[in-house]
């Protein structure tokens, strides 16, 4: 089945935010492997962004690296314009960029709050707005897709599970959940599909301290009924499917890719 669908995104153009590492990098590479031309967005990791580009091109795809802070309106607008100038169209947006600034509520600064909300909530809004304008203007490109555009939010199991010590992060992801549903309801009649993927525990640099030691790994595994920690490609495979016509009747859905963590929400406290 994988081989049969190897190029299911052929000649489509995707923007993946936060694609220099972790889940975003995995998604960008996977979309490229399926034939998409990929805009690799990043904020600070030059080397990681270049590595993503190199892997996409090694798989036979085309990639464009664009440095932009998704919380800044002018940088988002410039990124989308550059993507259009380069590839001429846009078919897929993956809103992946996200950060954590952890602290107990009584110690959390306004700057920690604002930075997380800016990147995790305002950023996806700005990018989805920019993408939607393009999708509505160009309409359905029937030669490549049945939809006028696809927007995929990368959220978290903490869009439904509270997380003490991370009120800014959990709040941002809860906001993403409702933003996705509202946008899906508004845009579906225009042929634009909007969905979310909510990862559980995934092995990335952002949580390396939690799984790199045996004690940390065992604690994490105790929260996952399926018995293993996820990899970025677990999320990437679902993203590629959501972006394809195989998921053409999927709109306004949240897919929890978490090994069953949300079956027992107390596990993730």
mmCIF file of C-alpha atoms in Angstrom:
data_model
loop_
_atom_site.group_PDB
_atom_site.id
_atom_site.type_symbol
_atom_site.label_atom_id
_atom_site.label_comp_id
_atom_site.label_asym_id
_atom_site.label_seq_id
_atom_site.Cartn_x
_atom_site.Cartn_y
_atom_site.Cartn_z
ATOM 1 C CA UNK A 1 0.000 0.000 0.000
ATOM 2 C CA UNK A 2 2.836 2.427 0.824
ATOM 3 C CA UNK A 3 4.486 1.865 -2.547
ATOM 4 C CA UNK A 4 1.199 2.276 -4.398
ATOM 5 C CA UNK A 5 0.682 5.687 -2.820
ATOM 6 C CA UNK A 6 4.318 6.802 -2.959
ATOM 7 C CA UNK A 7 3.513 9.923 -5.000
ATOM 8 C CA UNK A 8 0.016 10.739 -3.783
ATOM 9 C CA UNK A 9 0.947 14.425 -3.376
ATOM 10 C CA UNK A 10 2.661 14.765 -6.746
ATOM 11 C CA UNK A 11 2.926 18.375 -8.012
ATOM 12 C CA UNK A 12 1.348 19.818 -4.879
ATOM 13 C CA UNK A 13 2.989 22.555 -2.816
ATOM 14 C CA UNK A 14 3.146 22.432 0.977
ATOM 15 C CA UNK A 15 4.304 24.824 3.672
ATOM 16 C CA UNK A 16 5.388 23.124 6.901
ATOM 17 C CA UNK A 17 6.122 25.459 9.801
ATOM 18 C CA UNK A 18 8.735 24.568 12.389
ATOM 19 C CA UNK A 19 10.283 22.052 9.989
ATOM 20 C CA UNK A 20 13.926 22.175 11.084
ATOM 21 C CA UNK A 21 13.592 19.366 13.638
ATOM 22 C CA UNK A 22 11.315 16.852 15.304
ATOM 23 C CA UNK A 23 7.765 16.361 14.104
ATOM 24 C CA UNK A 24 7.892 19.214 11.585
ATOM 25 C CA UNK A 25 11.030 17.849 9.992
ATOM 26 C CA UNK A 26 9.494 14.397 9.765
ATOM 27 C CA UNK A 27 6.342 15.762 8.135
ATOM 28 C CA UNK A 28 8.240 17.899 5.617
ATOM 29 C CA UNK A 29 10.382 14.942 4.549
ATOM 30 C CA UNK A 30 7.394 12.611 4.297
ATOM 31 C CA UNK A 31 5.407 15.095 2.159
ATOM 32 C CA UNK A 32 8.443 15.463 -0.097
ATOM 33 C CA UNK A 33 8.698 11.703 -0.444
ATOM 34 C CA UNK A 34 5.093 11.706 -1.627
ATOM 35 C CA UNK A 35 5.922 14.146 -4.410
ATOM 36 C CA UNK A 36 5.124 17.516 -2.868
ATOM 37 C CA UNK A 37 7.281 20.605 -3.261
ATOM 38 C CA UNK A 38 7.915 21.698 0.309
ATOM 39 C CA UNK A 39 8.532 25.072 1.901
ATOM 40 C CA UNK A 40 10.637 24.353 4.979
ATOM 41 C CA UNK A 41 9.866 27.066 7.518
ATOM 42 C CA UNK A 42 12.050 27.532 10.581
ATOM 43 C CA UNK A 43 12.900 30.179 13.168
ATOM 44 C CA UNK A 44 16.481 29.694 14.366
ATOM 45 C CA UNK A 45 17.984 26.301 13.447
ATOM 46 C CA UNK A 46 19.762 26.977 10.138
ATOM 47 C CA UNK A 47 21.532 23.624 10.117
ATOM 48 C CA UNK A 48 18.376 21.650 10.861
ATOM 49 C CA UNK A 49 16.406 23.427 8.136
ATOM 50 C CA UNK A 50 19.128 22.684 5.604
ATOM 51 C CA UNK A 51 19.153 19.023 6.682
ATOM 52 C CA UNK A 52 15.394 18.844 6.067
ATOM 53 C CA UNK A 53 15.845 20.375 2.619
ATOM 54 C CA UNK A 54 18.657 17.965 1.779
ATOM 55 C CA UNK A 55 16.562 14.921 2.709
ATOM 56 C CA UNK A 56 13.598 16.107 0.658
ATOM 57 C CA UNK A 57 15.811 16.662 -2.365
ATOM 58 C CA UNK A 58 17.535 13.316 -1.846
ATOM 59 C CA UNK A 59 14.088 11.725 -2.184
ATOM 60 C CA UNK A 60 13.603 13.513 -5.496
ATOM 61 C CA UNK A 61 11.486 16.422 -4.264
ATOM 62 C CA UNK A 62 11.955 20.164 -4.359
ATOM 63 C CA UNK A 63 12.368 22.237 -1.210
ATOM 64 C CA UNK A 64 12.645 25.892 -0.303
ATOM 65 C CA UNK A 65 13.938 27.026 3.084
ATOM 66 C CA UNK A 66 12.353 30.169 4.541
ATOM 67 C CA UNK A 67 13.283 31.645 7.912
ATOM 68 C CA UNK A 68 10.261 33.322 9.503
ATOM 69 C CA UNK A 69 8.758 33.853 12.943
ATOM 70 C CA UNK A 70 5.159 32.668 12.601
ATOM 71 C CA UNK A 71 4.033 34.989 15.396
ATOM 72 C CA UNK A 72 4.967 38.016 13.247
ATOM 73 C CA UNK A 73 2.329 39.004 10.703
ATOM 74 C CA UNK A 74 4.734 40.646 8.292
ATOM 75 C CA UNK A 75 7.070 37.639 8.275
ATOM 76 C CA UNK A 76 4.201 35.234 7.642
ATOM 77 C CA UNK A 77 2.904 37.309 4.750
ATOM 78 C CA UNK A 78 6.384 37.514 3.239
ATOM 79 C CA UNK A 79 6.851 33.744 3.566
ATOM 80 C CA UNK A 80 3.619 32.951 1.742
ATOM 81 C CA UNK A 81 4.418 35.428 -0.999
ATOM 82 C CA UNK A 82 7.868 33.914 -1.478
ATOM 83 C CA UNK A 83 6.306 30.460 -1.683
ATOM 84 C CA UNK A 84 3.920 31.674 -4.383
ATOM 85 C CA UNK A 85 6.686 33.459 -6.274
ATOM 86 C CA UNK A 86 8.756 30.267 -6.263
ATOM 87 C CA UNK A 87 6.203 27.521 -6.864
ATOM 88 C CA UNK A 88 3.223 29.436 -8.271
ATOM 89 C CA UNK A 89 0.622 27.800 -6.084
ATOM 90 C CA UNK A 90 -0.128 26.351 -2.635
ATOM 91 C CA UNK A 91 -2.098 23.228 -1.746
ATOM 92 C CA UNK A 92 -1.170 22.240 1.802
ATOM 93 C CA UNK A 93 -0.378 24.054 5.050
ATOM 94 C CA UNK A 94 0.896 22.153 8.075
ATOM 95 C CA UNK A 95 0.762 24.382 11.155
ATOM 96 C CA UNK A 96 3.408 22.633 13.228
ATOM 97 C CA UNK A 97 5.599 25.344 14.805
ATOM 98 C CA UNK A 98 5.348 25.309 18.588
ATOM 99 C CA UNK A 99 7.330 26.106 21.704
ATOM 100 C CA UNK A 100 7.244 25.485 25.439
ATOM 101 C CA UNK A 101 8.137 27.934 28.220
ATOM 102 C CA UNK A 102 7.377 25.908 31.316
ATOM 103 C CA UNK A 103 6.759 27.303 34.791
ATOM 104 C CA UNK A 104 4.405 26.959 37.721
ATOM 105 C CA UNK A 105 1.476 29.336 37.433
ATOM 106 C CA UNK A 106 2.666 31.611 40.261
ATOM 107 C CA UNK A 107 6.123 31.882 38.677
ATOM 108 C CA UNK A 108 5.094 32.239 35.045
ATOM 109 C CA UNK A 109 5.988 35.598 33.551
ATOM 110 C CA UNK A 110 3.865 37.501 31.079
ATOM 111 C CA UNK A 111 6.687 37.120 28.575
ATOM 112 C CA UNK A 112 6.562 33.310 28.925
ATOM 113 C CA UNK A 113 2.810 33.416 28.415
ATOM 114 C CA UNK A 114 2.949 35.754 25.423
ATOM 115 C CA UNK A 115 5.713 33.880 23.607
ATOM 116 C CA UNK A 116 3.924 30.544 23.805
ATOM 117 C CA UNK A 117 0.545 31.983 22.839
ATOM 118 C CA UNK A 118 2.212 33.957 20.033
ATOM 119 C CA UNK A 119 3.901 30.951 18.452
ATOM 120 C CA UNK A 120 1.382 28.210 19.270
ATOM 121 C CA UNK A 121 -1.907 30.059 18.730
ATOM 122 C CA UNK A 122 -1.408 33.364 16.914
ATOM 123 C CA UNK A 123 1.070 31.762 14.507
ATOM 124 C CA UNK A 124 -1.331 29.081 13.277
ATOM 125 C CA UNK A 125 -4.050 31.719 12.883
ATOM 126 C CA UNK A 126 -1.809 33.960 10.764
ATOM 127 C CA UNK A 127 -0.636 31.076 8.598
ATOM 128 C CA UNK A 128 -4.114 29.599 8.143
ATOM 129 C CA UNK A 129 -5.485 33.011 7.198
ATOM 130 C CA UNK A 130 -2.751 33.525 4.606
ATOM 131 C CA UNK A 131 -3.199 30.029 3.173
ATOM 132 C CA UNK A 132 -6.979 30.365 3.011
ATOM 133 C CA UNK A 133 -6.734 33.540 0.943
ATOM 134 C CA UNK A 134 -4.606 31.675 -1.584
ATOM 135 C CA UNK A 135 -6.850 28.605 -1.627
ATOM 136 C CA UNK A 136 -9.995 30.682 -2.149
ATOM 137 C CA UNK A 137 -8.405 32.660 -4.951
ATOM 138 C CA UNK A 138 -7.010 29.720 -6.918
ATOM 139 C CA UNK A 139 -9.919 27.319 -6.380
ATOM 140 C CA UNK A 140 -9.670 23.575 -6.897
ATOM 141 C CA UNK A 141 -6.754 22.371 -8.999
ATOM 142 C CA UNK A 142 -8.499 19.209 -10.191
ATOM 143 C CA UNK A 143 -5.347 17.833 -11.752
ATOM 144 C CA UNK A 144 -3.719 17.396 -8.330
ATOM 145 C CA UNK A 145 -6.462 17.306 -5.675
ATOM 146 C CA UNK A 146 -10.185 17.147 -5.060
ATOM 147 C CA UNK A 147 -9.898 19.923 -2.460
ATOM 148 C CA UNK A 148 -9.125 23.605 -2.904
ATOM 149 C CA UNK A 149 -6.665 23.340 -0.037
ATOM 150 C CA UNK A 150 -5.731 21.383 3.066
ATOM 151 C CA UNK A 151 -4.817 22.845 6.448
ATOM 152 C CA UNK A 152 -3.429 20.525 9.126
ATOM 153 C CA UNK A 153 -2.844 21.709 12.682
ATOM 154 C CA UNK A 154 -0.343 19.846 14.848
ATOM 155 C CA UNK A 155 -1.807 20.130 18.311
ATOM 156 C CA UNK A 156 -1.194 17.883 21.356
ATOM 157 C CA UNK A 157 -2.978 15.478 23.678
ATOM 158 C CA UNK A 158 -2.928 18.502 25.975
ATOM 159 C CA UNK A 159 -5.682 20.072 23.940
ATOM 160 C CA UNK A 160 -7.933 17.913 26.130
ATOM 161 C CA UNK A 161 -5.659 16.794 29.005
ATOM 162 C CA UNK A 162 -4.735 19.452 31.611
ATOM 163 C CA UNK A 163 -1.003 19.811 32.289
ATOM 164 C CA UNK A 164 0.041 21.375 35.585
ATOM 165 C CA UNK A 165 3.098 23.577 35.230
ATOM 166 C CA UNK A 166 2.356 24.218 31.552
ATOM 167 C CA UNK A 167 -0.717 26.457 31.633
ATOM 168 C CA UNK A 168 0.458 28.536 28.674
ATOM 169 C CA UNK A 169 1.137 25.479 26.507
ATOM 170 C CA UNK A 170 -2.064 23.599 27.396
ATOM 171 C CA UNK A 171 -4.126 26.752 26.903
ATOM 172 C CA UNK A 172 -2.577 27.333 23.486
ATOM 173 C CA UNK A 173 -3.380 23.784 22.379
ATOM 174 C CA UNK A 174 -6.922 23.977 23.719
ATOM 175 C CA UNK A 175 -7.294 27.123 21.637
ATOM 176 C CA UNK A 176 -5.946 25.348 18.570
ATOM 177 C CA UNK A 177 -8.603 22.654 18.962
ATOM 178 C CA UNK A 178 -11.448 25.155 18.773
ATOM 179 C CA UNK A 179 -9.727 27.264 16.113
ATOM 180 C CA UNK A 180 -9.447 24.187 13.884
ATOM 181 C CA UNK A 181 -13.113 23.255 14.307
ATOM 182 C CA UNK A 182 -14.304 26.789 13.649
ATOM 183 C CA UNK A 183 -12.122 27.182 10.574
ATOM 184 C CA UNK A 184 -13.223 23.765 9.311
ATOM 185 C CA UNK A 185 -16.871 24.749 9.607
ATOM 186 C CA UNK A 186 -16.259 28.062 7.834
ATOM 187 C CA UNK A 187 -14.023 26.790 5.038
ATOM 188 C CA UNK A 188 -15.453 23.362 4.193
ATOM 189 C CA UNK A 189 -18.196 24.831 1.958
ATOM 190 C CA UNK A 190 -15.386 26.420 -0.081
ATOM 191 C CA UNK A 191 -13.676 23.074 -0.627
ATOM 192 C CA UNK A 192 -10.960 23.606 2.001
ATOM 193 C CA UNK A 193 -10.377 20.756 4.446
ATOM 194 C CA UNK A 194 -9.127 21.654 7.938
ATOM 195 C CA UNK A 195 -8.087 18.987 10.453
ATOM 196 C CA UNK A 196 -5.779 18.409 13.434
ATOM 197 C CA UNK A 197 -3.315 15.800 14.583
ATOM 198 C CA UNK A 198 -2.772 15.628 18.342
ATOM 199 C CA UNK A 199 0.451 13.772 19.170
ATOM 200 C CA UNK A 200 1.137 12.073 22.467
ATOM 201 C CA UNK A 201 4.664 11.285 23.640
ATOM 202 C CA UNK A 202 6.982 11.558 20.635
ATOM 203 C CA UNK A 203 10.769 11.276 20.703
ATOM 204 C CA UNK A 204 11.976 14.768 19.825
ATOM 205 C CA UNK A 205 14.660 17.093 21.166
ATOM 206 C CA UNK A 206 12.084 19.168 23.057
ATOM 207 C CA UNK A 207 11.325 16.264 25.419
ATOM 208 C CA UNK A 208 14.636 14.402 25.248
ATOM 209 C CA UNK A 209 15.204 14.729 28.993
ATOM 210 C CA UNK A 210 11.982 12.808 29.579
ATOM 211 C CA UNK A 211 12.878 9.713 27.528
ATOM 212 C CA UNK A 212 16.678 9.588 27.217
ATOM 213 C CA UNK A 213 17.223 7.965 30.646
ATOM 214 C CA UNK A 214 15.941 4.510 31.542
ATOM 215 C CA UNK A 215 13.933 5.907 34.451
ATOM 216 C CA UNK A 216 12.413 8.618 32.288
ATOM 217 C CA UNK A 217 11.583 6.208 29.504
ATOM 218 C CA UNK A 218 9.901 3.774 31.895
ATOM 219 C CA UNK A 219 7.821 6.571 33.407
ATOM 220 C CA UNK A 220 6.741 7.713 29.958
ATOM 221 C CA UNK A 221 5.939 4.167 28.862
ATOM 222 C CA UNK A 222 3.725 3.717 31.920
ATOM 223 C CA UNK A 223 1.475 6.404 30.430
ATOM 224 C CA UNK A 224 1.166 4.711 27.016
ATOM 225 C CA UNK A 225 -1.065 1.623 26.770
ATOM 226 C CA UNK A 226 0.434 0.628 23.403
ATOM 227 C CA UNK A 227 3.818 0.239 25.050
ATOM 228 C CA UNK A 228 6.159 2.354 22.966
ATOM 229 C CA UNK A 229 7.113 6.000 22.572
ATOM 230 C CA UNK A 230 6.186 7.520 19.245
ATOM 231 C CA UNK A 231 8.541 8.707 16.518
ATOM 232 C CA UNK A 232 8.150 11.812 14.330
ATOM 233 C CA UNK A 233 7.299 9.616 11.352
ATOM 234 C CA UNK A 234 4.255 8.264 13.222
ATOM 235 C CA UNK A 235 2.841 11.772 12.948
ATOM 236 C CA UNK A 236 4.216 12.354 9.449
ATOM 237 C CA UNK A 237 2.426 9.346 8.010
ATOM 238 C CA UNK A 238 -0.913 10.600 9.309
ATOM 239 C CA UNK A 239 -0.196 14.105 8.002
ATOM 240 C CA UNK A 240 0.555 12.747 4.524
ATOM 241 C CA UNK A 241 -2.707 10.823 4.568
ATOM 242 C CA UNK A 242 -4.737 13.844 5.717
ATOM 243 C CA UNK A 243 -3.155 15.927 2.962
ATOM 244 C CA UNK A 244 -4.078 13.382 0.305
ATOM 245 C CA UNK A 245 -7.328 12.624 -1.520
ATOM 246 C CA UNK A 246 -7.560 9.404 0.481
ATOM 247 C CA UNK A 247 -8.828 11.645 3.297
ATOM 248 C CA UNK A 248 -11.038 13.786 1.069
ATOM 249 C CA UNK A 249 -14.143 13.295 3.243
ATOM 250 C CA UNK A 250 -12.311 14.152 6.464
ATOM 251 C CA UNK A 251 -12.980 17.693 7.701
ATOM 252 C CA UNK A 252 -12.998 19.128 11.197
ATOM 253 C CA UNK A 253 -11.466 15.992 12.710
ATOM 254 C CA UNK A 254 -8.826 15.603 15.394
ATOM 255 C CA UNK A 255 -6.747 12.433 15.162
ATOM 256 C CA UNK A 256 -4.979 11.474 18.393
ATOM 257 C CA UNK A 257 -1.711 9.735 17.554
ATOM 258 C CA UNK A 258 -0.688 8.813 21.076
ATOM 259 C CA UNK A 259 -0.465 5.064 21.569
ATOM 260 C CA UNK A 260 -3.657 5.258 23.611
ATOM 261 C CA UNK A 261 -2.518 7.892 26.124
ATOM 262 C CA UNK A 262 -5.845 9.717 25.959
ATOM 263 C CA UNK A 263 -7.686 6.539 26.918
ATOM 264 C CA UNK A 264 -6.522 7.213 30.460
ATOM 265 C CA UNK A 265 -6.130 11.019 30.780
ATOM 266 C CA UNK A 266 -4.765 10.780 34.325
ATOM 267 C CA UNK A 267 -1.674 9.075 32.860
ATOM 268 C CA UNK A 268 -0.538 12.297 31.254
ATOM 269 C CA UNK A 269 -0.715 14.546 34.309
#
